[in-house]
Amino acid sequence: MKLTIRPIGTAAVARLQPGLVRRSFATQHTLGNSPATSKRKSVTPFNDDGYVPWHELTASEKASRATQQTFNFGLVIVGLVLTGGVGYFLYQDVFSPDSKTAYFNRAVDRIKKDPQCIALLGDSKKITAHGEETMNKWRRARPIASTFNTDAQGNQHLMMQFYVEGPLNNGVVNAHLTKPAGHHDFEYKYLCVDVRGHPRIYLENADAKPSSGENKKYKLFGVSWN
């Protein structure tokens, strides 16, 4: 038995082509219009990297991104405030010309140049100074004992105490500086060094100085005359 194969005519092919074209177009059109949200993870404040454009976010995702950006901005502000606070503290306590560290360094320089202090402590190059004794063996970490206050007249007072060590002896340094109201610079009321077994050495002593510009007064018959 023989099977007879009949060729398909041109007219039959023409009738089939429109159906194939419509089916292929419908399939491509459906794939092309699939929403982008079905192909990506939902955006949250914890996984948002800013890659998804704003216009493609849903309302909840936009809220998540806004929350994340607000939190990041708050961290930046806190960091700036902390950095400014640390910088201000360092300037006031270390770098300012009126800081206690600056006056501590100046007082130590005065002691190293004073002949009486050198005679009692030893070689000026080997004289060291430090603050209060602590468990820390690193001398630079020992704090300088100091007080700062303003009296009723508006005068500022800075008082310091620290220690000096030399090849011959050790000593205690006391300093009292005052800034009168309306003035810009501190002045020494006293700066002295105490070494056990020796008289106190005064490098500055305002009480022992005669008042500048003070006119002498003479008394005659109970009346003061300039």
PDB file of C-alpha atoms in Angstrom:
ATOM      1  CA  MET A   1       0.000   0.000   0.000  1.00  0.00           C
ATOM      2  CA  LYS A   2       1.472   3.302  -0.988  1.00  0.00           C
ATOM      3  CA  LEU A   3       0.902   6.624   0.796  1.00  0.00           C
ATOM      4  CA  THR A   4       0.306   9.506  -1.428  1.00  0.00           C
ATOM      5  CA  ILE A   5       1.880  12.826  -0.267  1.00  0.00           C
ATOM      6  CA  ARG A   6       0.190  15.820  -1.687  1.00  0.00           C
ATOM      7  CA  PRO A   7       2.131  19.083  -1.803  1.00  0.00           C
ATOM      8  CA  ILE A   8       0.607  21.966   0.074  1.00  0.00           C
ATOM      9  CA  GLY A   9      -0.389  24.642  -2.200  1.00  0.00           C
ATOM     10  CA  THR A  10       0.531  28.286  -2.001  1.00  0.00           C
ATOM     11  CA  ALA A  11      -2.972  29.243  -1.020  1.00  0.00           C
ATOM     12  CA  ALA A  12      -2.916  26.954   2.040  1.00  0.00           C
ATOM     13  CA  VAL A  13       0.387  28.428   3.270  1.00  0.00           C
ATOM     14  CA  ALA A  14      -1.035  31.881   2.889  1.00  0.00           C
ATOM     15  CA  ARG A  15      -4.001  30.936   5.057  1.00  0.00           C
ATOM     16  CA  LEU A  16      -1.699  29.610   7.852  1.00  0.00           C
ATOM     17  CA  GLN A  17       0.750  32.564   8.024  1.00  0.00           C
ATOM     18  CA  PRO A  18      -1.572  35.183   9.577  1.00  0.00           C
ATOM     19  CA  GLY A  19      -2.370  32.873  12.487  1.00  0.00           C
ATOM     20  CA  LEU A  20       1.301  32.155  13.177  1.00  0.00           C
ATOM     21  CA  VAL A  21       2.223  35.808  13.014  1.00  0.00           C
ATOM     22  CA  ARG A  22      -0.574  36.789  15.416  1.00  0.00           C
ATOM     23  CA  ARG A  23       0.412  34.081  17.928  1.00  0.00           C
ATOM     24  CA  SER A  24       4.117  35.042  17.798  1.00  0.00           C
ATOM     25  CA  PHE A  25       3.330  38.737  18.232  1.00  0.00           C
ATOM     26  CA  ALA A  26       1.026  38.072  21.165  1.00  0.00           C
ATOM     27  CA  THR A  27       3.721  36.024  22.920  1.00  0.00           C
ATOM     28  CA  GLN A  28       6.400  38.711  22.438  1.00  0.00           C
ATOM     29  CA  HIS A  29       4.029  41.461  23.501  1.00  0.00           C
ATOM     30  CA  THR A  30       3.167  39.647  26.721  1.00  0.00           C
ATOM     31  CA  LEU A  31       6.829  39.136  27.666  1.00  0.00           C
ATOM     32  CA  GLY A  32       7.753  42.721  26.844  1.00  0.00           C
ATOM     33  CA  ASN A  33       5.110  44.203  29.103  1.00  0.00           C
ATOM     34  CA  SER A  34       6.002  42.200  32.255  1.00  0.00           C
ATOM     35  CA  PRO A  35       6.440  44.656  35.167  1.00  0.00           C
ATOM     36  CA  ALA A  36       9.991  45.308  36.455  1.00  0.00           C
ATOM     37  CA  THR A  37       8.845  44.777  39.999  1.00  0.00           C
ATOM     38  CA  SER A  38       8.436  41.085  39.340  1.00  0.00           C
ATOM     39  CA  LYS A  39      12.136  40.754  38.516  1.00  0.00           C
ATOM     40  CA  ARG A  40      13.674  42.553  41.585  1.00  0.00           C
ATOM     41  CA  LYS A  41      13.598  42.390  45.350  1.00  0.00           C
ATOM     42  CA  SER A  42      11.445  44.744  47.325  1.00  0.00           C
ATOM     43  CA  VAL A  43      13.341  47.882  48.419  1.00  0.00           C
ATOM     44  CA  THR A  44      13.681  48.322  52.200  1.00  0.00           C
ATOM     45  CA  PRO A  45      15.702  50.735  54.387  1.00  0.00           C
ATOM     46  CA  PHE A  46      18.259  47.955  54.917  1.00  0.00           C
ATOM     47  CA  ASN A  47      18.931  46.811  51.335  1.00  0.00           C
ATOM     48  CA  ASP A  48      18.358  49.981  49.301  1.00  0.00           C
ATOM     49  CA  ASP A  49      21.469  50.827  47.279  1.00  0.00           C
ATOM     50  CA  GLY A  50      19.849  53.536  45.163  1.00  0.00           C
ATOM     51  CA  TYR A  51      20.049  51.436  41.985  1.00  0.00           C
ATOM     52  CA  VAL A  52      16.295  51.334  41.359  1.00  0.00           C
ATOM     53  CA  PRO A  53      15.064  54.674  39.909  1.00  0.00           C
ATOM     54  CA  TRP A  54      12.667  56.686  42.028  1.00  0.00           C
ATOM     55  CA  HIS A  55       9.816  56.516  39.505  1.00  0.00           C
ATOM     56  CA  GLU A  56       9.867  52.696  39.621  1.00  0.00           C
ATOM     57  CA  LEU A  57       9.413  52.520  43.404  1.00  0.00           C
ATOM     58  CA  THR A  58       6.114  51.803  45.051  1.00  0.00           C
ATOM     59  CA  ALA A  59       4.734  54.081  47.737  1.00  0.00           C
ATOM     60  CA  SER A  60       6.075  51.892  50.549  1.00  0.00           C
ATOM     61  CA  GLU A  61       9.492  51.634  48.854  1.00  0.00           C
ATOM     62  CA  LYS A  62       9.671  55.406  48.480  1.00  0.00           C
ATOM     63  CA  ALA A  63       8.978  55.720  52.201  1.00  0.00           C
ATOM     64  CA  SER A  64      11.744  53.197  52.908  1.00  0.00           C
ATOM     65  CA  ARG A  65      14.252  55.131  50.808  1.00  0.00           C
ATOM     66  CA  ALA A  66      13.270  58.420  52.450  1.00  0.00           C
ATOM     67  CA  THR A  67      13.737  56.829  55.889  1.00  0.00           C
ATOM     68  CA  GLN A  68      17.180  55.515  54.957  1.00  0.00           C
ATOM     69  CA  GLN A  69      18.328  58.871  53.583  1.00  0.00           C
ATOM     70  CA  THR A  70      17.042  60.718  56.653  1.00  0.00           C
ATOM     71  CA  PHE A  71      18.931  58.321  58.916  1.00  0.00           C
ATOM     72  CA  ASN A  72      22.140  58.747  56.900  1.00  0.00           C
ATOM     73  CA  PHE A  73      21.811  62.519  56.989  1.00  0.00           C
ATOM     74  CA  GLY A  74      21.335  62.378  60.764  1.00  0.00           C
ATOM     75  CA  LEU A  75      24.531  60.333  61.122  1.00  0.00           C
ATOM     76  CA  VAL A  76      26.441  62.932  59.114  1.00  0.00           C
ATOM     77  CA  ILE A  77      25.147  65.742  61.326  1.00  0.00           C
ATOM     78  CA  VAL A  78      26.051  63.854  64.509  1.00  0.00           C
ATOM     79  CA  GLY A  79      29.537  63.173  63.139  1.00  0.00           C
ATOM     80  CA  LEU A  80      30.047  66.861  62.323  1.00  0.00           C
ATOM     81  CA  VAL A  81      28.884  67.925  65.789  1.00  0.00           C
ATOM     82  CA  LEU A  82      31.197  65.442  67.509  1.00  0.00           C
ATOM     83  CA  THR A  83      34.139  66.455  65.333  1.00  0.00           C
ATOM     84  CA  GLY A  84      33.506  70.127  66.075  1.00  0.00           C
ATOM     85  CA  GLY A  85      33.234  69.408  69.806  1.00  0.00           C
ATOM     86  CA  VAL A  86      36.511  67.502  69.877  1.00  0.00           C
ATOM     87  CA  GLY A  87      38.227  70.230  67.861  1.00  0.00           C
ATOM     88  CA  TYR A  88      36.925  72.942  70.199  1.00  0.00           C
ATOM     89  CA  PHE A  89      38.057  70.994  73.267  1.00  0.00           C
ATOM     90  CA  LEU A  90      41.537  70.443  71.834  1.00  0.00           C
ATOM     91  CA  TYR A  91      41.889  74.121  70.959  1.00  0.00           C
ATOM     92  CA  GLN A  92      40.722  75.352  74.347  1.00  0.00           C
ATOM     93  CA  ASP A  93      42.756  72.843  76.335  1.00  0.00           C
ATOM     94  CA  VAL A  94      45.901  72.477  74.210  1.00  0.00           C
ATOM     95  CA  PHE A  95      46.366  74.885  71.311  1.00  0.00           C
ATOM     96  CA  SER A  96      44.861  78.114  72.659  1.00  0.00           C
ATOM     97  CA  PRO A  97      47.432  80.647  73.929  1.00  0.00           C
ATOM     98  CA  ASP A  98      45.340  80.915  77.118  1.00  0.00           C
ATOM     99  CA  SER A  99      45.052  77.162  77.721  1.00  0.00           C
ATOM    100  CA  LYS A 100      46.483  75.608  80.862  1.00  0.00           C
ATOM    101  CA  THR A 101      48.788  73.486  78.696  1.00  0.00           C
ATOM    102  CA  ALA A 102      50.279  76.624  77.142  1.00  0.00           C
ATOM    103  CA  TYR A 103      50.925  78.206  80.565  1.00  0.00           C
ATOM    104  CA  PHE A 104      52.286  74.897  81.859  1.00  0.00           C
ATOM    105  CA  ASN A 105      54.847  74.802  79.035  1.00  0.00           C
ATOM    106  CA  ARG A 106      55.815  78.447  79.612  1.00  0.00           C
ATOM    107  CA  ALA A 107      56.257  77.881  83.338  1.00  0.00           C
ATOM    108  CA  VAL A 108      58.476  74.840  82.701  1.00  0.00           C
ATOM    109  CA  ASP A 109      60.605  76.888  80.305  1.00  0.00           C
ATOM    110  CA  ARG A 110      60.980  79.591  82.970  1.00  0.00           C
ATOM    111  CA  ILE A 111      62.103  76.995  85.531  1.00  0.00           C
ATOM    112  CA  LYS A 112      64.669  75.494  83.159  1.00  0.00           C
ATOM    113  CA  LYS A 113      66.194  78.938  82.598  1.00  0.00           C
ATOM    114  CA  ASP A 114      66.228  80.106  86.214  1.00  0.00           C
ATOM    115  CA  PRO A 115      69.714  79.865  87.846  1.00  0.00           C
ATOM    116  CA  GLN A 116      68.320  79.104  91.315  1.00  0.00           C
ATOM    117  CA  CYS A 117      66.141  76.263  89.996  1.00  0.00           C
ATOM    118  CA  ILE A 118      69.040  74.825  88.013  1.00  0.00           C
ATOM    119  CA  ALA A 119      71.245  74.929  91.119  1.00  0.00           C
ATOM    120  CA  LEU A 120      68.712  72.893  93.113  1.00  0.00           C
ATOM    121  CA  LEU A 121      67.310  70.573  90.433  1.00  0.00           C
ATOM    122  CA  GLY A 122      70.351  69.998  88.233  1.00  0.00           C
ATOM    123  CA  ASP A 123      71.064  70.193  84.515  1.00  0.00           C
ATOM    124  CA  SER A 124      68.241  72.050  82.761  1.00  0.00           C
ATOM    125  CA  LYS A 125      68.282  69.575  79.867  1.00  0.00           C
ATOM    126  CA  LYS A 126      67.453  66.766  82.297  1.00  0.00           C
ATOM    127  CA  ILE A 127      64.671  68.591  84.161  1.00  0.00           C
ATOM    128  CA  THR A 128      61.262  67.086  83.448  1.00  0.00           C
ATOM    129  CA  ALA A 129      57.762  68.180  84.489  1.00  0.00           C
ATOM    130  CA  HIS A 130      54.511  66.265  84.841  1.00  0.00           C
ATOM    131  CA  GLY A 131      51.097  66.405  86.445  1.00  0.00           C
ATOM    132  CA  GLU A 132      49.541  64.410  89.245  1.00  0.00           C
ATOM    133  CA  GLU A 133      50.896  60.973  90.024  1.00  0.00           C
ATOM    134  CA  THR A 134      48.752  58.162  88.567  1.00  0.00           C
ATOM    135  CA  MET A 135      49.042  54.446  87.948  1.00  0.00           C
ATOM    136  CA  ASN A 136      50.017  55.236  84.362  1.00  0.00           C
ATOM    137  CA  LYS A 137      53.798  55.200  83.981  1.00  0.00           C
ATOM    138  CA  TRP A 138      53.594  57.407  80.882  1.00  0.00           C
ATOM    139  CA  ARG A 139      54.307  60.884  82.231  1.00  0.00           C
ATOM    140  CA  ARG A 140      52.523  62.720  79.463  1.00  0.00           C
ATOM    141  CA  ALA A 141      49.305  61.035  80.572  1.00  0.00           C
ATOM    142  CA  ARG A 142      49.508  62.514  84.084  1.00  0.00           C
ATOM    143  CA  PRO A 143      46.922  65.295  84.390  1.00  0.00           C
ATOM    144  CA  ILE A 144      47.874  68.796  85.506  1.00  0.00           C
ATOM    145  CA  ALA A 145      45.947  69.832  88.611  1.00  0.00           C
ATOM    146  CA  SER A 146      44.294  73.152  87.855  1.00  0.00           C
ATOM    147  CA  THR A 147      41.296  75.258  88.779  1.00  0.00           C
ATOM    148  CA  PHE A 148      39.677  78.093  86.867  1.00  0.00           C
ATOM    149  CA  ASN A 149      37.159  80.525  88.310  1.00  0.00           C
ATOM    150  CA  THR A 150      35.879  84.084  88.055  1.00  0.00           C
ATOM    151  CA  ASP A 151      35.451  86.243  91.145  1.00  0.00           C
ATOM    152  CA  ALA A 152      32.681  88.724  91.943  1.00  0.00           C
ATOM    153  CA  GLN A 153      34.628  91.568  90.295  1.00  0.00           C
ATOM    154  CA  GLY A 154      34.893  89.675  86.997  1.00  0.00           C
ATOM    155  CA  ASN A 155      38.581  88.799  87.400  1.00  0.00           C
ATOM    156  CA  GLN A 156      39.580  85.377  86.114  1.00  0.00           C
ATOM    157  CA  HIS A 157      41.894  83.134  88.135  1.00  0.00           C
ATOM    158  CA  LEU A 158      43.890  80.167  86.880  1.00  0.00           C
ATOM    159  CA  MET A 159      45.749  78.080  89.480  1.00  0.00           C
ATOM    160  CA  MET A 160      47.999  75.148  88.638  1.00  0.00           C
ATOM    161  CA  GLN A 161      50.137  72.656  90.484  1.00  0.00           C
ATOM    162  CA  PHE A 162      52.605  70.223  88.921  1.00  0.00           C
ATOM    163  CA  TYR A 163      55.871  68.469  89.662  1.00  0.00           C
ATOM    164  CA  VAL A 164      59.445  68.852  88.420  1.00  0.00           C
ATOM    165  CA  GLU A 165      62.211  66.294  88.597  1.00  0.00           C
ATOM    166  CA  GLY A 166      65.922  66.817  88.092  1.00  0.00           C
ATOM    167  CA  PRO A 167      69.169  64.918  88.576  1.00  0.00           C
ATOM    168  CA  LEU A 168      69.673  66.505  92.036  1.00  0.00           C
ATOM    169  CA  ASN A 169      66.205  67.060  93.515  1.00  0.00           C
ATOM    170  CA  ASN A 170      62.492  66.998  92.889  1.00  0.00           C
ATOM    171  CA  GLY A 171      60.122  69.882  93.486  1.00  0.00           C
ATOM    172  CA  VAL A 172      56.522  71.066  93.460  1.00  0.00           C
ATOM    173  CA  VAL A 173      55.493  74.046  91.338  1.00  0.00           C
ATOM    174  CA  ASN A 174      52.536  76.294  92.173  1.00  0.00           C
ATOM    175  CA  ALA A 175      51.275  78.998  89.854  1.00  0.00           C
ATOM    176  CA  HIS A 176      48.472  81.527  90.168  1.00  0.00           C
ATOM    177  CA  LEU A 177      47.575  83.650  87.161  1.00  0.00           C
ATOM    178  CA  THR A 178      44.947  86.367  87.023  1.00  0.00           C
ATOM    179  CA  LYS A 179      43.214  88.171  84.183  1.00  0.00           C
ATOM    180  CA  PRO A 180      41.606  91.431  85.361  1.00  0.00           C
ATOM    181  CA  ALA A 181      38.188  92.253  83.989  1.00  0.00           C
ATOM    182  CA  GLY A 182      38.499  93.981  80.624  1.00  0.00           C
ATOM    183  CA  HIS A 183      42.031  92.662  79.980  1.00  0.00           C
ATOM    184  CA  HIS A 184      43.035  90.089  77.376  1.00  0.00           C
ATOM    185  CA  ASP A 185      46.093  88.451  78.949  1.00  0.00           C
ATOM    186  CA  PHE A 186      46.780  86.553  82.141  1.00  0.00           C
ATOM    187  CA  GLU A 187      49.405  87.892  84.538  1.00  0.00           C
ATOM    188  CA  TYR A 188      51.318  85.982  87.189  1.00  0.00           C
ATOM    189  CA  LYS A 189      50.269  86.551  90.765  1.00  0.00           C
ATOM    190  CA  TYR A 190      52.953  84.082  91.769  1.00  0.00           C
ATOM    191  CA  LEU A 191      55.054  81.277  90.319  1.00  0.00           C
ATOM    192  CA  CYS A 192      57.113  79.358  92.838  1.00  0.00           C
ATOM    193  CA  VAL A 193      59.072  76.136  93.250  1.00  0.00           C
ATOM    194  CA  ASP A 194      59.248  74.211  96.522  1.00  0.00           C
ATOM    195  CA  VAL A 195      62.137  71.790  97.033  1.00  0.00           C
ATOM    196  CA  ARG A 196      62.202  69.882 100.319  1.00  0.00           C
ATOM    197  CA  GLY A 197      64.844  71.221 102.685  1.00  0.00           C
ATOM    198  CA  HIS A 198      65.333  74.477 100.757  1.00  0.00           C
ATOM    199  CA  PRO A 199      63.682  77.906 100.839  1.00  0.00           C
ATOM    200  CA  ARG A 200      60.871  78.525  98.369  1.00  0.00           C
ATOM    201  CA  ILE A 201      62.027  79.955  95.032  1.00  0.00           C
ATOM    202  CA  TYR A 202      59.793  82.685  93.608  1.00  0.00           C
ATOM    203  CA  LEU A 203      60.050  83.236  89.875  1.00  0.00           C
ATOM    204  CA  GLU A 204      57.055  85.594  90.013  1.00  0.00           C
ATOM    205  CA  ASN A 205      55.534  87.295  93.041  1.00  0.00           C
ATOM    206  CA  ALA A 206      53.164  90.158  92.365  1.00  0.00           C
ATOM    207  CA  ASP A 207      52.624  90.788  96.091  1.00  0.00           C
ATOM    208  CA  ALA A 208      56.305  91.612  96.530  1.00  0.00           C
ATOM    209  CA  LYS A 209      56.334  94.137  93.689  1.00  0.00           C
ATOM    210  CA  PRO A 210      55.551  97.794  94.349  1.00  0.00           C
ATOM    211  CA  SER A 211      52.407  98.978  92.625  1.00  0.00           C
ATOM    212  CA  SER A 212      53.384 100.727  89.392  1.00  0.00           C
ATOM    213  CA  GLY A 213      52.380 104.362  89.151  1.00  0.00           C
ATOM    214  CA  GLU A 214      51.525 104.608  92.858  1.00  0.00           C
ATOM    215  CA  ASN A 215      52.316 108.065  94.202  1.00  0.00           C
ATOM    216  CA  LYS A 216      54.003 108.294  97.555  1.00  0.00           C
ATOM    217  CA  LYS A 217      51.989 110.089 100.202  1.00  0.00           C
ATOM    218  CA  TYR A 218      53.406 112.148 103.031  1.00  0.00           C
ATOM    219  CA  LYS A 219      51.597 112.900 106.238  1.00  0.00           C
ATOM    220  CA  LEU A 220      51.955 116.268 107.920  1.00  0.00           C
ATOM    221  CA  PHE A 221      49.767 117.496 110.761  1.00  0.00           C
ATOM    222  CA  GLY A 222      47.427 114.515 110.176  1.00  0.00           C
ATOM    223  CA  VAL A 223      46.856 115.399 106.508  1.00  0.00           C
ATOM    224  CA  SER A 224      48.051 113.224 103.593  1.00  0.00           C
ATOM    225  CA  TRP A 225      49.989 115.190 100.971  1.00  0.00           C
ATOM    226  CA  ASN A 226      50.837 113.864  97.504  1.00  0.00           C
TER     227      ASN A 226
END
